[in-house]
Amino acid sequence: DTAVSQTPKYLVTQMGNDKSIKCEQNLGHDTMYWYKQDSKKFLKIMFSYNNKELIINETVPNRFSPKSPDKAHLNLHINSLELGDSAVYFCASSARPTGSYNEQFFGPGTRLTVL
Amino acid sequence: QKEVEQNSGPLSVPEGAIASLNCTYSDRGSQSFFWYRQYSGKSPELIMFIYSNGDKEDGRFTAQLNKASQYVSLLIRDSQPSDSATYLCAVGRGQNFVFGPGTRLSVLP
């Protein structure tokens, strides 16, 4: 009965490859997010997605693209992987995008290592 | 650049003491404020959220918000060794959330 789940838990790949990370939430939430936590443990928001409205952090390279087949899923596609993409990626969800009840619940994370 | 600042620590307190964690933010339009606990190698876990000025208590945890001073704090009473973790302050405005760098708390038995 995991609330927010991600697959895979670990991902090791070569530079230049394209990879995807999947995220699913069974909380009935309207909004989902992707975060990147680097080696210095700084957690930075990459995307938020609510009712087909995508808000992108302007610092995120366009090699990263979120795709949402339905409200319960928000997958992250990464093209042409670079060494600097190595990090832990967290998916999160919240009941609402703003105001009350927008507290976020995080998935277990995906540790991406680019060689 | 909207910023959230925290002392990186480590903050060491003896078991049973009160741990006080502080956070300041730069965006006066911030609307929602959160404290997350993150154990090493794990995902952030929501501890407290607060939207209005004042105090909010939940068990051993109290969150305090002062929007005029752009300051939010977390008090942990009767600290336990299991409270040893990194505590992340997060500030929300609209659909944007900014996390602080975290404060590492160590509760000594």
mmCIF file of C-alpha atoms in Angstrom:
data_model
loop_
_atom_site.group_PDB
_atom_site.id
_atom_site.type_symbol
_atom_site.label_atom_id
_atom_site.label_comp_id
_atom_site.label_asym_id
_atom_site.label_seq_id
_atom_site.Cartn_x
_atom_site.Cartn_y
_atom_site.Cartn_z
ATOM 1 C CA ASP A 1 0.000 0.000 0.000
ATOM 2 C CA THR A 2 2.886 2.321 -0.880
ATOM 3 C CA ALA A 3 1.646 5.893 -1.308
ATOM 4 C CA VAL A 4 4.225 7.161 -3.804
ATOM 5 C CA SER A 5 6.338 4.587 -5.607
ATOM 6 C CA GLN A 6 9.205 4.916 -8.061
ATOM 7 C CA THR A 7 11.017 2.487 -10.316
ATOM 8 C CA PRO A 8 13.794 1.676 -10.610
ATOM 9 C CA LYS A 9 15.412 2.264 -7.224
ATOM 10 C CA TYR A 10 18.876 2.268 -8.784
ATOM 11 C CA LEU A 11 19.852 3.127 -12.348
ATOM 12 C CA VAL A 12 23.385 2.890 -13.685
ATOM 13 C CA THR A 13 23.969 3.892 -17.285
ATOM 14 C CA GLN A 14 26.487 5.283 -19.743
ATOM 15 C CA MET A 15 26.819 8.878 -20.874
ATOM 16 C CA GLY A 16 24.695 9.662 -23.897
ATOM 17 C CA ASN A 17 21.996 7.089 -23.149
ATOM 18 C CA ASP A 18 18.295 7.854 -22.765
ATOM 19 C CA LYS A 19 16.514 6.603 -19.655
ATOM 20 C CA SER A 20 13.173 6.869 -17.888
ATOM 21 C CA ILE A 21 12.089 6.794 -14.267
ATOM 22 C CA LYS A 22 8.519 5.916 -13.420
ATOM 23 C CA CYS A 23 6.411 7.332 -10.603
ATOM 24 C CA GLU A 24 2.978 6.371 -9.380
ATOM 25 C CA GLN A 25 0.866 7.670 -6.498
ATOM 26 C CA ASN A 26 -2.233 6.000 -5.069
ATOM 27 C CA LEU A 27 -3.241 8.909 -2.844
ATOM 28 C CA GLY A 28 -5.700 10.418 -5.301
ATOM 29 C CA HIS A 29 -3.603 13.584 -5.398
ATOM 30 C CA ASP A 30 -3.966 16.172 -8.142
ATOM 31 C CA THR A 31 -0.390 17.381 -8.331
ATOM 32 C CA MET A 32 2.889 15.566 -8.839
ATOM 33 C CA TYR A 33 6.492 16.743 -8.780
ATOM 34 C CA TRP A 34 10.009 15.733 -9.644
ATOM 35 C CA TYR A 35 12.971 16.761 -7.508
ATOM 36 C CA LYS A 36 16.715 16.302 -7.888
ATOM 37 C CA GLN A 37 18.950 15.856 -4.838
ATOM 38 C CA ASP A 38 22.609 16.203 -5.665
ATOM 39 C CA SER A 39 25.683 14.967 -3.842
ATOM 40 C CA LYS A 40 25.541 17.968 -1.518
ATOM 41 C CA LYS A 41 22.031 16.876 -0.527
ATOM 42 C CA PHE A 42 20.426 20.010 -1.919
ATOM 43 C CA LEU A 43 16.839 19.188 -2.941
ATOM 44 C CA LYS A 44 15.679 21.189 -5.966
ATOM 45 C CA ILE A 45 12.314 21.118 -7.671
ATOM 46 C CA MET A 46 12.431 20.258 -11.370
ATOM 47 C CA PHE A 47 8.787 20.089 -12.394
ATOM 48 C CA SER A 48 5.314 20.322 -10.995
ATOM 49 C CA TYR A 49 2.335 18.941 -12.925
ATOM 50 C CA ASN A 50 -1.320 19.566 -12.165
ATOM 51 C CA ASN A 51 -4.296 18.906 -14.416
ATOM 52 C CA LYS A 52 -2.106 18.984 -17.504
ATOM 53 C CA GLU A 53 -0.473 22.214 -16.435
ATOM 54 C CA LEU A 54 3.273 21.808 -16.360
ATOM 55 C CA ILE A 55 5.478 24.233 -14.503
ATOM 56 C CA ILE A 56 9.129 23.877 -15.270
ATOM 57 C CA ASN A 57 12.020 25.103 -13.229
ATOM 58 C CA GLU A 58 13.858 27.284 -15.704
ATOM 59 C CA THR A 59 17.201 25.812 -14.714
ATOM 60 C CA VAL A 60 16.246 22.300 -15.864
ATOM 61 C CA PRO A 61 17.825 21.339 -19.223
ATOM 62 C CA ASN A 62 15.354 20.435 -21.958
ATOM 63 C CA ARG A 63 16.906 16.957 -22.026
ATOM 64 C CA PHE A 64 14.579 16.300 -19.105
ATOM 65 C CA SER A 65 10.904 15.860 -19.876
ATOM 66 C CA PRO A 66 8.040 14.736 -17.656
ATOM 67 C CA LYS A 67 5.240 12.681 -19.134
ATOM 68 C CA SER A 68 1.915 12.038 -17.419
ATOM 69 C CA PRO A 69 -0.287 9.309 -18.909
ATOM 70 C CA ASP A 70 -2.883 9.940 -16.185
ATOM 71 C CA LYS A 71 -3.309 11.747 -12.870
ATOM 72 C CA ALA A 72 -1.673 8.962 -10.891
ATOM 73 C CA HIS A 73 1.534 8.787 -12.918
ATOM 74 C CA LEU A 74 4.327 11.201 -13.738
ATOM 75 C CA ASN A 75 7.323 9.669 -15.475
ATOM 76 C CA LEU A 76 10.642 11.388 -16.055
ATOM 77 C CA HIS A 77 12.470 10.946 -19.353
ATOM 78 C CA ILE A 78 16.082 11.967 -19.672
ATOM 79 C CA ASN A 79 17.821 12.162 -23.042
ATOM 80 C CA SER A 80 21.556 12.196 -23.733
ATOM 81 C CA LEU A 81 22.565 11.595 -20.132
ATOM 82 C CA GLU A 82 25.551 13.525 -18.793
ATOM 83 C CA LEU A 83 27.848 12.896 -15.845
ATOM 84 C CA GLY A 84 26.291 15.835 -13.983
ATOM 85 C CA ASP A 85 22.896 14.142 -14.080
ATOM 86 C CA SER A 86 24.064 11.683 -11.440
ATOM 87 C CA ALA A 87 21.897 12.310 -8.390
ATOM 88 C CA VAL A 88 18.926 10.964 -6.497
ATOM 89 C CA TYR A 89 15.627 11.811 -8.150
ATOM 90 C CA PHE A 90 12.518 11.998 -6.001
ATOM 91 C CA CYS A 91 8.941 11.986 -7.128
ATOM 92 C CA ALA A 92 6.354 13.618 -4.862
ATOM 93 C CA SER A 93 2.639 14.349 -4.853
ATOM 94 C CA SER A 94 0.243 16.684 -3.090
ATOM 95 C CA ALA A 95 -3.534 16.881 -2.861
ATOM 96 C CA ARG A 96 -3.604 20.376 -4.279
ATOM 97 C CA PRO A 97 -1.054 22.553 -6.045
ATOM 98 C CA THR A 98 -1.350 25.623 -3.865
ATOM 99 C CA GLY A 99 -2.743 26.870 -0.606
ATOM 100 C CA SER A 100 -3.830 24.467 2.096
ATOM 101 C CA TYR A 101 -3.297 20.760 1.581
ATOM 102 C CA ASN A 102 -0.348 21.243 -0.748
ATOM 103 C CA GLU A 103 2.030 19.408 1.571
ATOM 104 C CA GLN A 104 4.022 16.935 -0.454
ATOM 105 C CA PHE A 105 4.660 13.255 0.070
ATOM 106 C CA PHE A 106 7.805 11.790 -1.416
ATOM 107 C CA GLY A 107 8.599 8.533 -3.132
ATOM 108 C CA PRO A 108 11.621 6.430 -2.093
ATOM 109 C CA GLY A 109 13.916 7.962 -4.700
ATOM 110 C CA THR A 110 15.869 6.690 -7.692
ATOM 111 C CA ARG A 111 19.644 6.845 -7.499
ATOM 112 C CA LEU A 112 20.930 7.575 -10.998
ATOM 113 C CA THR A 113 24.605 7.033 -11.737
ATOM 114 C CA VAL A 114 25.963 8.106 -15.104
ATOM 115 C CA LEU A 115 29.333 6.589 -16.023
ATOM 116 C CA GLN B 1 16.644 33.925 -6.648
ATOM 117 C CA LYS B 2 14.308 32.882 -3.861
ATOM 118 C CA GLU B 3 16.305 31.423 -0.984
ATOM 119 C CA VAL B 4 15.716 29.370 2.091
ATOM 120 C CA GLU B 5 18.504 29.291 4.617
ATOM 121 C CA GLN B 6 19.264 26.956 7.483
ATOM 122 C CA ASN B 7 22.291 26.314 9.649
ATOM 123 C CA SER B 8 23.892 23.180 8.285
ATOM 124 C CA GLY B 9 24.886 21.936 11.723
ATOM 125 C CA PRO B 10 25.518 19.466 13.044
ATOM 126 C CA LEU B 11 23.343 20.471 15.945
ATOM 127 C CA SER B 12 24.031 18.190 18.880
ATOM 128 C CA VAL B 13 21.648 17.913 21.827
ATOM 129 C CA PRO B 14 21.495 15.413 24.685
ATOM 130 C CA GLU B 15 18.657 12.931 24.852
ATOM 131 C CA GLY B 16 15.591 14.447 26.502
ATOM 132 C CA ALA B 17 16.537 18.019 25.649
ATOM 133 C CA ILE B 18 14.736 20.446 23.330
ATOM 134 C CA ALA B 19 16.170 20.741 19.837
ATOM 135 C CA SER B 20 15.565 24.074 18.115
ATOM 136 C CA LEU B 21 15.881 24.273 14.334
ATOM 137 C CA ASN B 22 15.665 27.551 12.475
ATOM 138 C CA CYS B 23 14.920 28.622 8.929
ATOM 139 C CA THR B 24 14.720 31.971 7.174
ATOM 140 C CA TYR B 25 13.331 32.695 3.734
ATOM 141 C CA SER B 26 13.629 35.592 1.321
ATOM 142 C CA ASP B 27 10.310 35.520 -0.588
ATOM 143 C CA ARG B 28 7.740 37.635 1.279
ATOM 144 C CA GLY B 29 5.000 36.127 -0.882
ATOM 145 C CA SER B 30 5.584 32.643 0.501
ATOM 146 C CA GLN B 31 2.362 30.959 1.502
ATOM 147 C CA SER B 32 3.153 27.546 2.945
ATOM 148 C CA PHE B 33 5.896 26.253 5.181
ATOM 149 C CA PHE B 34 7.017 22.731 5.847
ATOM 150 C CA TRP B 35 9.482 20.736 7.886
ATOM 151 C CA TYR B 36 10.741 17.430 6.549
ATOM 152 C CA ARG B 37 12.960 14.858 8.212
ATOM 153 C CA GLN B 38 15.388 12.910 6.054
ATOM 154 C CA TYR B 39 17.371 9.945 7.303
ATOM 155 C CA SER B 40 20.531 9.090 5.396
ATOM 156 C CA GLY B 41 19.703 7.255 2.183
ATOM 157 C CA LYS B 42 15.966 7.749 2.637
ATOM 158 C CA SER B 43 13.363 10.103 1.219
ATOM 159 C CA PRO B 44 12.128 13.260 2.965
ATOM 160 C CA GLU B 45 9.297 12.599 5.409
ATOM 161 C CA LEU B 46 6.807 15.347 6.262
ATOM 162 C CA ILE B 47 6.939 16.299 9.942
ATOM 163 C CA MET B 48 4.980 19.526 10.150
ATOM 164 C CA PHE B 49 3.284 22.090 7.954
ATOM 165 C CA ILE B 50 2.113 25.553 8.897
ATOM 166 C CA TYR B 51 0.332 28.261 6.928
ATOM 167 C CA SER B 52 -0.497 30.967 9.492
ATOM 168 C CA ASN B 53 1.548 33.030 11.908
ATOM 169 C CA GLY B 54 1.941 31.512 15.330
ATOM 170 C CA ASP B 55 2.596 28.107 16.750
ATOM 171 C CA LYS B 56 1.371 24.702 15.684
ATOM 172 C CA GLU B 57 1.921 21.690 17.920
ATOM 173 C CA ASP B 58 1.833 18.019 17.023
ATOM 174 C CA GLY B 59 3.066 15.630 19.672
ATOM 175 C CA ARG B 60 6.686 16.434 20.496
ATOM 176 C CA PHE B 61 6.956 18.838 17.552
ATOM 177 C CA THR B 62 6.078 22.532 17.444
ATOM 178 C CA ALA B 63 6.378 24.667 14.345
ATOM 179 C CA GLN B 64 6.537 28.433 14.727
ATOM 180 C CA LEU B 65 5.962 30.898 11.904
ATOM 181 C CA ASN B 66 6.635 34.621 11.857
ATOM 182 C CA LYS B 67 5.921 36.018 8.418
ATOM 183 C CA ALA B 68 6.956 39.558 9.354
ATOM 184 C CA SER B 69 10.422 38.289 10.240
ATOM 185 C CA GLN B 70 10.373 35.675 7.450
ATOM 186 C CA TYR B 71 11.271 33.041 9.960
ATOM 187 C CA VAL B 72 10.039 29.548 10.665
ATOM 188 C CA SER B 73 11.300 27.215 13.346
ATOM 189 C CA LEU B 74 10.843 23.668 14.568
ATOM 190 C CA LEU B 75 11.109 22.655 18.193
ATOM 191 C CA ILE B 76 11.523 19.013 19.129
ATOM 192 C CA ARG B 77 10.796 18.310 22.791
ATOM 193 C CA ASP B 78 12.165 15.305 24.657
ATOM 194 C CA SER B 79 14.617 14.612 21.823
ATOM 195 C CA GLN B 80 15.349 10.947 21.152
ATOM 196 C CA PRO B 81 18.315 9.337 19.397
ATOM 197 C CA SER B 82 15.841 8.301 16.679
ATOM 198 C CA ASP B 83 15.330 12.002 15.926
ATOM 199 C CA SER B 84 18.903 12.135 14.618
ATOM 200 C CA ALA B 85 18.505 13.072 10.957
ATOM 201 C CA THR B 86 18.681 16.000 8.577
ATOM 202 C CA TYR B 87 15.762 18.400 8.878
ATOM 203 C CA LEU B 88 14.739 20.229 5.718
ATOM 204 C CA CYS B 89 12.778 23.464 5.753
ATOM 205 C CA ALA B 90 10.633 24.019 2.662
ATOM 206 C CA VAL B 91 8.764 27.138 1.591
ATOM 207 C CA GLY B 92 6.010 27.186 -0.987
ATOM 208 C CA ARG B 93 4.520 29.860 -3.203
ATOM 209 C CA GLY B 94 2.013 28.717 -5.747
ATOM 210 C CA GLN B 95 3.311 25.500 -7.244
ATOM 211 C CA ASN B 96 6.906 26.378 -6.566
ATOM 212 C CA PHE B 97 8.704 24.983 -3.562
ATOM 213 C CA VAL B 98 12.161 25.862 -2.346
ATOM 214 C CA PHE B 99 14.001 23.655 0.109
ATOM 215 C CA GLY B 100 16.718 24.781 2.454
ATOM 216 C CA PRO B 101 20.051 22.936 2.636
ATOM 217 C CA GLY B 102 18.983 21.121 5.792
ATOM 218 C CA THR B 103 20.230 21.031 9.373
ATOM 219 C CA ARG B 104 21.817 17.834 10.598
ATOM 220 C CA LEU B 105 20.593 17.007 14.103
ATOM 221 C CA SER B 106 22.413 14.575 16.355
ATOM 222 C CA VAL B 107 20.730 13.484 19.587
ATOM 223 C CA LEU B 108 23.274 12.010 21.958
ATOM 224 C CA PRO B 109 22.205 9.154 24.272
#
